[in-house]
């Protein structure tokens, strides 16, 4: 169910009932894009049952489903249609449309073409662990996370959340684990697996990627000594969950390893309750142990170890990177 994890801390005191949550989210229930609408977002029934509840409670955990639908028209098609109208105006009036009118023609062309565009729909799981004060999203990108957070804060006036921060930044911890001379120096219960990305902090922003490669080598340690720091590192926990830890504290490529779901007993047609109970149950154990491996949680606004004044804890976007790839494939576990 969860392929990615971004963890937020919910401020104390927020504990709405299921009925209150349902009423608040109902005002943002998902509606597909209209004929001339290029984007629509909202909440949909987690079980996929039309007109069902928007909030499901399973094993004490609350599960929501956020949906995003977009429609787009290729830019060259929009420009071509706008140019046809511009040519018609020039032929009938003897004047060329100016910049402002040309922009308006393109906007009109887009509106005319949108009803013929096919919509693309995606969804993101949202998990609220009220007992531990955590909000977890399955979003794969920061833009999707921002959409969800914006929607939730708009729905609940008394909801305050902050991105979970640890005393040691993930990048500092990953650097220490990759520099270790022995697996005994890794945090208890965690293993470094066979994929990572190292990035230099100089102007070239060069990147070295290791895939399906033993990382406990002098080659990897040499890159770190030369100033390339890890931005992603494949890890596993207790032989039960594999994941890619990023420098911005996101978990990506989450995989429940062999044996975790062996005793899965489907108690309804879709297996929804079982999937939720098993996946959240495992992640409820992993997340606090990962936080402990990163030095424990700190209050929002405090500076984690390994960051300097003004340095963002969030991952920066790559610009003009020189990339060196080592190994092939996408199987880090």
mmCIF file of C-alpha atoms in Angstrom:
data_model
loop_
_atom_site.group_PDB
_atom_site.id
_atom_site.type_symbol
_atom_site.label_atom_id
_atom_site.label_comp_id
_atom_site.label_asym_id
_atom_site.label_seq_id
_atom_site.Cartn_x
_atom_site.Cartn_y
_atom_site.Cartn_z
ATOM 1 C CA UNK A 1 0.000 0.000 0.000
ATOM 2 C CA UNK A 2 2.725 2.495 0.953
ATOM 3 C CA UNK A 3 5.554 2.922 -1.562
ATOM 4 C CA UNK A 4 6.825 6.204 -0.104
ATOM 5 C CA UNK A 5 6.710 7.821 3.323
ATOM 6 C CA UNK A 6 6.976 11.464 4.364
ATOM 7 C CA UNK A 7 6.392 11.978 8.092
ATOM 8 C CA UNK A 8 4.852 15.075 9.699
ATOM 9 C CA UNK A 9 4.454 15.791 13.385
ATOM 10 C CA UNK A 10 0.936 16.834 14.429
ATOM 11 C CA UNK A 11 0.839 19.534 17.103
ATOM 12 C CA UNK A 12 -0.662 18.336 20.423
ATOM 13 C CA UNK A 13 -4.378 18.802 20.986
ATOM 14 C CA UNK A 14 -5.707 17.842 17.551
ATOM 15 C CA UNK A 15 -8.022 14.854 18.013
ATOM 16 C CA UNK A 16 -11.164 15.133 15.849
ATOM 17 C CA UNK A 17 -13.720 12.352 15.845
ATOM 18 C CA UNK A 18 -14.322 10.281 12.730
ATOM 19 C CA UNK A 19 -17.585 12.146 12.210
ATOM 20 C CA UNK A 20 -15.864 15.531 12.447
ATOM 21 C CA UNK A 21 -13.167 14.480 9.987
ATOM 22 C CA UNK A 22 -15.769 13.142 7.583
ATOM 23 C CA UNK A 23 -17.744 16.381 7.677
ATOM 24 C CA UNK A 24 -14.645 18.516 7.146
ATOM 25 C CA UNK A 25 -13.380 16.500 4.177
ATOM 26 C CA UNK A 26 -16.793 16.172 2.553
ATOM 27 C CA UNK A 27 -16.539 19.808 1.454
ATOM 28 C CA UNK A 28 -13.444 18.791 -0.542
ATOM 29 C CA UNK A 29 -14.793 15.539 -1.980
ATOM 30 C CA UNK A 30 -13.165 14.839 -5.346
ATOM 31 C CA UNK A 31 -15.042 15.868 -8.468
ATOM 32 C CA UNK A 32 -13.601 14.996 -11.925
ATOM 33 C CA UNK A 33 -12.349 17.803 -14.155
ATOM 34 C CA UNK A 34 -15.031 19.739 -15.995
ATOM 35 C CA UNK A 35 -14.920 20.185 -19.756
ATOM 36 C CA UNK A 36 -12.705 23.285 -19.645
ATOM 37 C CA UNK A 37 -10.953 22.516 -16.340
ATOM 38 C CA UNK A 38 -7.287 21.503 -16.430
ATOM 39 C CA UNK A 39 -6.958 20.290 -12.822
ATOM 40 C CA UNK A 40 -9.094 18.949 -9.986
ATOM 41 C CA UNK A 41 -8.069 17.673 -6.548
ATOM 42 C CA UNK A 42 -9.988 16.307 -3.593
ATOM 43 C CA UNK A 43 -10.691 13.376 -1.301
ATOM 44 C CA UNK A 44 -12.067 10.042 -2.478
ATOM 45 C CA UNK A 45 -13.396 6.972 -0.682
ATOM 46 C CA UNK A 46 -10.354 4.838 0.342
ATOM 47 C CA UNK A 47 -12.242 1.602 -0.355
ATOM 48 C CA UNK A 48 -13.339 2.824 -3.774
ATOM 49 C CA UNK A 49 -17.026 2.533 -2.912
ATOM 50 C CA UNK A 50 -19.089 5.354 -4.413
ATOM 51 C CA UNK A 51 -20.624 7.668 -1.812
ATOM 52 C CA UNK A 52 -18.822 5.776 0.956
ATOM 53 C CA UNK A 53 -16.904 7.326 3.875
ATOM 54 C CA UNK A 54 -13.844 9.482 3.132
ATOM 55 C CA UNK A 55 -12.126 8.398 6.359
ATOM 56 C CA UNK A 56 -11.548 4.752 7.219
ATOM 57 C CA UNK A 57 -10.512 3.555 10.660
ATOM 58 C CA UNK A 58 -8.547 0.290 10.637
ATOM 59 C CA UNK A 59 -6.712 -1.084 13.669
ATOM 60 C CA UNK A 60 -6.871 2.363 15.254
ATOM 61 C CA UNK A 61 -5.339 4.064 12.225
ATOM 62 C CA UNK A 62 -7.148 6.563 10.007
ATOM 63 C CA UNK A 63 -6.688 6.213 6.276
ATOM 64 C CA UNK A 64 -7.543 8.812 3.633
ATOM 65 C CA UNK A 65 -7.129 8.917 -0.140
ATOM 66 C CA UNK A 66 -6.229 12.143 -1.963
ATOM 67 C CA UNK A 67 -6.879 12.271 -5.709
ATOM 68 C CA UNK A 68 -5.387 14.563 -8.349
ATOM 69 C CA UNK A 69 -6.705 14.727 -11.914
ATOM 70 C CA UNK A 70 -5.141 16.814 -14.665
ATOM 71 C CA UNK A 71 -5.800 17.440 -18.325
ATOM 72 C CA UNK A 72 -3.168 18.837 -20.649
ATOM 73 C CA UNK A 73 -2.887 19.762 -24.320
ATOM 74 C CA UNK A 74 0.493 19.614 -26.113
ATOM 75 C CA UNK A 75 1.963 23.094 -26.387
ATOM 76 C CA UNK A 76 2.602 22.851 -30.122
ATOM 77 C CA UNK A 77 -1.097 22.083 -30.726
ATOM 78 C CA UNK A 78 -2.123 25.120 -28.673
ATOM 79 C CA UNK A 79 0.345 27.347 -30.547
ATOM 80 C CA UNK A 80 -0.817 26.013 -33.902
ATOM 81 C CA UNK A 81 -4.474 26.764 -33.162
ATOM 82 C CA UNK A 82 -3.610 30.214 -31.798
ATOM 83 C CA UNK A 83 -1.515 30.946 -34.889
ATOM 84 C CA UNK A 84 -4.431 30.023 -37.148
ATOM 85 C CA UNK A 85 -6.591 32.585 -35.344
ATOM 86 C CA UNK A 86 -3.795 35.171 -35.475
ATOM 87 C CA UNK A 87 -3.438 34.630 -39.250
ATOM 88 C CA UNK A 88 -7.199 35.040 -39.635
ATOM 89 C CA UNK A 89 -7.133 38.334 -37.686
ATOM 90 C CA UNK A 90 -4.256 39.632 -39.805
ATOM 91 C CA UNK A 91 -5.992 38.631 -43.039
ATOM 92 C CA UNK A 92 -9.277 40.304 -42.104
ATOM 93 C CA UNK A 93 -8.012 43.432 -40.313
ATOM 94 C CA UNK A 94 -4.606 43.980 -41.886
ATOM 95 C CA UNK A 95 -2.825 44.062 -38.539
ATOM 96 C CA UNK A 96 -0.803 41.526 -36.592
ATOM 97 C CA UNK A 97 -1.916 40.703 -33.057
ATOM 98 C CA UNK A 98 0.367 42.183 -30.405
ATOM 99 C CA UNK A 99 1.971 40.297 -27.517
ATOM 100 C CA UNK A 100 -1.007 40.751 -25.212
ATOM 101 C CA UNK A 101 -3.534 39.599 -27.825
ATOM 102 C CA UNK A 102 -1.304 36.674 -28.828
ATOM 103 C CA UNK A 103 -1.242 35.542 -25.198
ATOM 104 C CA UNK A 104 -5.040 35.805 -25.052
ATOM 105 C CA UNK A 105 -5.327 33.796 -28.269
ATOM 106 C CA UNK A 106 -3.249 31.005 -26.755
ATOM 107 C CA UNK A 107 -5.371 30.998 -23.590
ATOM 108 C CA UNK A 108 -8.522 30.824 -25.722
ATOM 109 C CA UNK A 109 -7.032 28.010 -27.811
ATOM 110 C CA UNK A 110 -6.222 26.035 -24.656
ATOM 111 C CA UNK A 111 -9.766 26.449 -23.335
ATOM 112 C CA UNK A 112 -11.158 25.310 -26.672
ATOM 113 C CA UNK A 113 -8.957 22.216 -26.775
ATOM 114 C CA UNK A 114 -9.267 21.113 -23.125
ATOM 115 C CA UNK A 115 -12.666 19.405 -23.588
ATOM 116 C CA UNK A 116 -10.990 17.026 -26.047
ATOM 117 C CA UNK A 117 -8.038 16.221 -23.743
ATOM 118 C CA UNK A 118 -7.945 12.928 -21.841
ATOM 119 C CA UNK A 119 -7.678 13.277 -18.043
ATOM 120 C CA UNK A 120 -4.865 11.670 -16.058
ATOM 121 C CA UNK A 121 -5.627 10.653 -12.504
ATOM 122 C CA UNK A 122 -3.375 9.746 -9.609
ATOM 123 C CA UNK A 123 -3.967 9.125 -5.925
ATOM 124 C CA UNK A 124 -1.979 9.300 -2.690
ATOM 125 C CA UNK A 125 -2.598 7.471 0.576
ATOM 126 C CA UNK A 126 -2.650 9.555 3.752
ATOM 127 C CA UNK A 127 -2.293 7.864 7.130
ATOM 128 C CA UNK A 128 -3.066 9.633 10.402
ATOM 129 C CA UNK A 129 -1.633 7.945 13.490
ATOM 130 C CA UNK A 130 -3.407 9.935 16.188
ATOM 131 C CA UNK A 131 -2.017 7.900 19.072
ATOM 132 C CA UNK A 132 1.546 8.861 18.122
ATOM 133 C CA UNK A 133 0.736 12.286 16.677
ATOM 134 C CA UNK A 134 1.997 11.511 13.179
ATOM 135 C CA UNK A 135 0.689 12.257 9.707
ATOM 136 C CA UNK A 136 2.229 10.157 6.938
ATOM 137 C CA UNK A 137 1.757 10.600 3.200
ATOM 138 C CA UNK A 138 2.561 8.213 0.366
ATOM 139 C CA UNK A 139 3.355 11.084 -2.031
ATOM 140 C CA UNK A 140 6.326 10.543 -4.328
ATOM 141 C CA UNK A 141 7.125 14.235 -4.867
ATOM 142 C CA UNK A 142 7.231 17.373 -2.757
ATOM 143 C CA UNK A 143 4.644 19.070 -4.957
ATOM 144 C CA UNK A 144 2.123 16.326 -4.143
ATOM 145 C CA UNK A 145 2.970 16.519 -0.445
ATOM 146 C CA UNK A 146 2.344 20.280 -0.568
ATOM 147 C CA UNK A 147 -1.049 19.747 -2.249
ATOM 148 C CA UNK A 148 -2.116 17.347 0.504
ATOM 149 C CA UNK A 149 -0.890 19.509 3.372
ATOM 150 C CA UNK A 150 -2.619 22.569 1.890
ATOM 151 C CA UNK A 151 -5.885 20.657 1.552
ATOM 152 C CA UNK A 152 -5.756 19.282 5.107
ATOM 153 C CA UNK A 153 -4.922 22.631 6.701
ATOM 154 C CA UNK A 154 -7.773 24.232 4.735
ATOM 155 C CA UNK A 155 -10.187 21.518 5.921
ATOM 156 C CA UNK A 156 -9.146 21.631 9.593
ATOM 157 C CA UNK A 157 -8.617 25.102 11.021
ATOM 158 C CA UNK A 158 -7.105 23.718 14.225
ATOM 159 C CA UNK A 159 -4.611 21.396 12.500
ATOM 160 C CA UNK A 160 -0.954 22.368 12.793
ATOM 161 C CA UNK A 161 1.738 20.098 11.357
ATOM 162 C CA UNK A 162 5.490 20.354 10.882
ATOM 163 C CA UNK A 163 7.925 18.166 8.991
ATOM 164 C CA UNK A 164 9.521 15.737 11.400
ATOM 165 C CA UNK A 165 13.157 16.605 12.130
ATOM 166 C CA UNK A 166 15.881 14.561 13.794
ATOM 167 C CA UNK A 167 18.916 15.534 15.854
ATOM 168 C CA UNK A 168 21.222 14.167 13.149
ATOM 169 C CA UNK A 169 20.379 14.916 9.543
ATOM 170 C CA UNK A 170 19.846 11.891 7.287
ATOM 171 C CA UNK A 171 22.784 12.997 5.139
ATOM 172 C CA UNK A 172 25.162 13.112 8.110
ATOM 173 C CA UNK A 173 23.966 9.710 9.300
ATOM 174 C CA UNK A 174 24.219 8.155 5.826
ATOM 175 C CA UNK A 175 27.748 9.534 5.508
ATOM 176 C CA UNK A 176 28.708 7.886 8.811
ATOM 177 C CA UNK A 177 27.163 4.551 7.829
ATOM 178 C CA UNK A 178 28.895 4.486 4.442
ATOM 179 C CA UNK A 179 32.204 5.472 6.063
ATOM 180 C CA UNK A 180 31.952 2.649 8.603
ATOM 181 C CA UNK A 181 34.690 0.034 8.508
ATOM 182 C CA UNK A 182 32.320 -2.670 9.749
ATOM 183 C CA UNK A 183 28.559 -3.378 9.708
ATOM 184 C CA UNK A 184 28.809 -3.379 13.508
ATOM 185 C CA UNK A 185 28.878 0.429 13.250
ATOM 186 C CA UNK A 186 25.467 0.533 11.558
ATOM 187 C CA UNK A 187 22.432 1.227 13.790
ATOM 188 C CA UNK A 188 20.915 -1.872 15.375
ATOM 189 C CA UNK A 189 18.325 -3.541 13.179
ATOM 190 C CA UNK A 190 19.368 -1.698 10.007
ATOM 191 C CA UNK A 191 21.487 -2.844 7.097
ATOM 192 C CA UNK A 192 23.031 -0.776 4.311
ATOM 193 C CA UNK A 193 22.030 -2.387 1.037
ATOM 194 C CA UNK A 194 23.336 -2.088 -2.536
ATOM 195 C CA UNK A 195 22.290 1.276 -3.899
ATOM 196 C CA UNK A 196 23.223 4.871 -3.168
ATOM 197 C CA UNK A 197 23.732 8.260 -4.762
ATOM 198 C CA UNK A 198 26.617 10.557 -3.847
ATOM 199 C CA UNK A 199 26.711 14.229 -4.848
ATOM 200 C CA UNK A 200 29.511 16.763 -4.620
ATOM 201 C CA UNK A 201 28.930 20.201 -3.157
ATOM 202 C CA UNK A 202 31.115 22.063 -5.653
ATOM 203 C CA UNK A 203 30.035 24.002 -8.741
ATOM 204 C CA UNK A 204 29.989 20.895 -10.949
ATOM 205 C CA UNK A 205 27.462 19.135 -8.706
ATOM 206 C CA UNK A 206 28.853 15.824 -9.949
ATOM 207 C CA UNK A 207 26.937 12.669 -9.007
ATOM 208 C CA UNK A 208 28.071 9.080 -8.577
ATOM 209 C CA UNK A 209 25.383 6.390 -8.505
ATOM 210 C CA UNK A 210 25.986 2.851 -7.257
ATOM 211 C CA UNK A 211 23.355 0.261 -8.154
ATOM 212 C CA UNK A 212 23.447 -3.433 -7.199
ATOM 213 C CA UNK A 213 26.887 -2.776 -5.783
ATOM 214 C CA UNK A 214 28.610 -3.609 -2.494
ATOM 215 C CA UNK A 215 28.817 -0.271 -0.692
ATOM 216 C CA UNK A 216 31.135 -1.344 2.134
ATOM 217 C CA UNK A 217 34.223 -0.681 0.021
ATOM 218 C CA UNK A 218 37.181 1.703 -0.071
ATOM 219 C CA UNK A 219 35.870 2.987 -3.419
ATOM 220 C CA UNK A 220 32.742 4.392 -1.789
ATOM 221 C CA UNK A 221 34.671 5.742 1.199
ATOM 222 C CA UNK A 222 37.132 7.465 -1.186
ATOM 223 C CA UNK A 223 34.291 9.343 -2.886
ATOM 224 C CA UNK A 224 33.094 10.541 0.534
ATOM 225 C CA UNK A 225 36.585 11.678 1.543
ATOM 226 C CA UNK A 226 36.717 13.632 -1.731
ATOM 227 C CA UNK A 227 33.584 15.525 -0.747
ATOM 228 C CA UNK A 228 30.719 13.618 -2.350
ATOM 229 C CA UNK A 229 27.938 13.181 0.193
ATOM 230 C CA UNK A 230 25.028 10.719 0.076
ATOM 231 C CA UNK A 231 21.635 11.992 -1.046
ATOM 232 C CA UNK A 232 20.008 8.526 -1.253
ATOM 233 C CA UNK A 233 20.842 5.237 0.414
ATOM 234 C CA UNK A 234 19.122 1.863 0.139
ATOM 235 C CA UNK A 235 18.585 0.214 3.508
ATOM 236 C CA UNK A 236 16.626 -2.597 5.106
ATOM 237 C CA UNK A 237 15.181 -2.972 8.574
ATOM 238 C CA UNK A 238 15.049 -6.264 10.490
ATOM 239 C CA UNK A 239 14.853 -8.151 7.183
ATOM 240 C CA UNK A 240 11.231 -7.004 6.936
ATOM 241 C CA UNK A 241 11.199 -3.683 5.049
ATOM 242 C CA UNK A 242 13.484 -2.349 2.351
ATOM 243 C CA UNK A 243 13.545 1.360 1.540
ATOM 244 C CA UNK A 244 15.557 4.210 0.075
ATOM 245 C CA UNK A 245 16.383 6.893 2.643
ATOM 246 C CA UNK A 246 16.839 10.390 1.192
ATOM 247 C CA UNK A 247 18.623 13.437 2.556
ATOM 248 C CA UNK A 248 15.228 15.115 3.081
ATOM 249 C CA UNK A 249 14.030 12.328 5.430
ATOM 250 C CA UNK A 250 11.765 10.707 2.841
ATOM 251 C CA UNK A 251 11.516 6.945 2.489
ATOM 252 C CA UNK A 252 11.143 5.850 -1.127
ATOM 253 C CA UNK A 253 10.891 2.482 -2.903
ATOM 254 C CA UNK A 254 9.396 0.891 0.217
ATOM 255 C CA UNK A 255 9.165 -2.871 -0.165
ATOM 256 C CA UNK A 256 7.797 -5.321 2.391
ATOM 257 C CA UNK A 257 10.247 -8.188 2.169
ATOM 258 C CA UNK A 258 9.659 -11.909 1.817
ATOM 259 C CA UNK A 259 7.709 -13.438 4.666
ATOM 260 C CA UNK A 260 6.131 -10.236 6.033
ATOM 261 C CA UNK A 261 2.745 -10.891 4.437
ATOM 262 C CA UNK A 262 2.885 -14.698 4.500
ATOM 263 C CA UNK A 263 0.130 -14.903 7.098
ATOM 264 C CA UNK A 264 -2.074 -12.430 5.263
ATOM 265 C CA UNK A 265 -5.688 -13.416 5.777
ATOM 266 C CA UNK A 266 -8.050 -11.619 3.424
ATOM 267 C CA UNK A 267 -11.101 -10.691 5.467
ATOM 268 C CA UNK A 268 -12.965 -8.844 2.752
ATOM 269 C CA UNK A 269 -13.136 -8.917 -1.007
ATOM 270 C CA UNK A 270 -10.396 -6.335 -1.561
ATOM 271 C CA UNK A 271 -8.217 -7.184 1.446
ATOM 272 C CA UNK A 272 -8.204 -3.469 2.309
ATOM 273 C CA UNK A 273 -8.342 -3.895 6.088
ATOM 274 C CA UNK A 274 -5.621 -6.535 6.099
ATOM 275 C CA UNK A 275 -3.305 -4.475 3.878
ATOM 276 C CA UNK A 276 -3.774 -1.395 6.060
ATOM 277 C CA UNK A 277 -3.276 -3.265 9.332
ATOM 278 C CA UNK A 278 -0.140 -5.086 8.165
ATOM 279 C CA UNK A 279 1.544 -2.163 6.386
ATOM 280 C CA UNK A 280 0.872 0.423 9.099
ATOM 281 C CA UNK A 281 1.769 -2.094 11.788
ATOM 282 C CA UNK A 282 5.205 -2.667 10.259
ATOM 283 C CA UNK A 283 5.828 1.032 9.589
ATOM 284 C CA UNK A 284 4.784 1.901 13.158
ATOM 285 C CA UNK A 285 7.774 -0.133 14.329
ATOM 286 C CA UNK A 286 10.213 1.067 11.656
ATOM 287 C CA UNK A 287 9.614 4.818 11.942
ATOM 288 C CA UNK A 288 10.516 5.266 15.656
ATOM 289 C CA UNK A 289 13.585 3.046 15.268
ATOM 290 C CA UNK A 290 14.749 5.104 12.289
ATOM 291 C CA UNK A 291 14.196 8.300 14.281
ATOM 292 C CA UNK A 292 16.299 6.825 17.092
ATOM 293 C CA UNK A 293 19.026 5.870 14.587
ATOM 294 C CA UNK A 294 19.065 9.533 13.535
ATOM 295 C CA UNK A 295 19.646 10.767 17.068
ATOM 296 C CA UNK A 296 16.018 11.189 18.094
ATOM 297 C CA UNK A 297 13.411 13.792 17.222
ATOM 298 C CA UNK A 298 13.957 17.495 17.877
ATOM 299 C CA UNK A 299 11.494 20.355 18.132
ATOM 300 C CA UNK A 300 10.699 22.047 14.838
ATOM 301 C CA UNK A 301 12.928 25.085 14.302
ATOM 302 C CA UNK A 302 15.940 23.648 16.120
ATOM 303 C CA UNK A 303 18.997 23.010 13.958
ATOM 304 C CA UNK A 304 19.776 19.314 13.318
ATOM 305 C CA UNK A 305 23.391 18.195 13.596
ATOM 306 C CA UNK A 306 25.158 18.369 10.265
ATOM 307 C CA UNK A 307 23.449 21.543 8.995
ATOM 308 C CA UNK A 308 24.827 25.050 8.972
ATOM 309 C CA UNK A 309 22.917 28.298 9.434
ATOM 310 C CA UNK A 310 20.601 28.901 6.506
ATOM 311 C CA UNK A 311 21.003 25.383 5.123
ATOM 312 C CA UNK A 312 17.737 23.737 4.221
ATOM 313 C CA UNK A 313 17.039 20.257 5.541
ATOM 314 C CA UNK A 314 15.004 19.568 2.395
ATOM 315 C CA UNK A 315 16.740 18.086 -0.612
ATOM 316 C CA UNK A 316 17.884 20.608 -3.209
ATOM 317 C CA UNK A 317 16.982 20.212 -6.855
ATOM 318 C CA UNK A 318 19.791 19.126 -9.181
ATOM 319 C CA UNK A 319 21.147 21.632 -11.668
ATOM 320 C CA UNK A 320 23.394 20.551 -14.518
ATOM 321 C CA UNK A 321 24.739 17.489 -12.771
ATOM 322 C CA UNK A 322 27.556 15.409 -14.151
ATOM 323 C CA UNK A 323 26.552 11.810 -13.467
ATOM 324 C CA UNK A 324 28.639 8.663 -13.095
ATOM 325 C CA UNK A 325 26.601 5.445 -12.734
ATOM 326 C CA UNK A 326 28.075 2.287 -11.223
ATOM 327 C CA UNK A 327 26.127 -0.933 -11.713
ATOM 328 C CA UNK A 328 22.823 -1.559 -13.471
ATOM 329 C CA UNK A 329 19.186 -2.255 -12.695
ATOM 330 C CA UNK A 330 16.864 -1.177 -9.898
ATOM 331 C CA UNK A 331 17.063 -3.899 -7.249
ATOM 332 C CA UNK A 332 18.762 -2.443 -4.150
ATOM 333 C CA UNK A 333 17.459 -5.093 -1.707
#
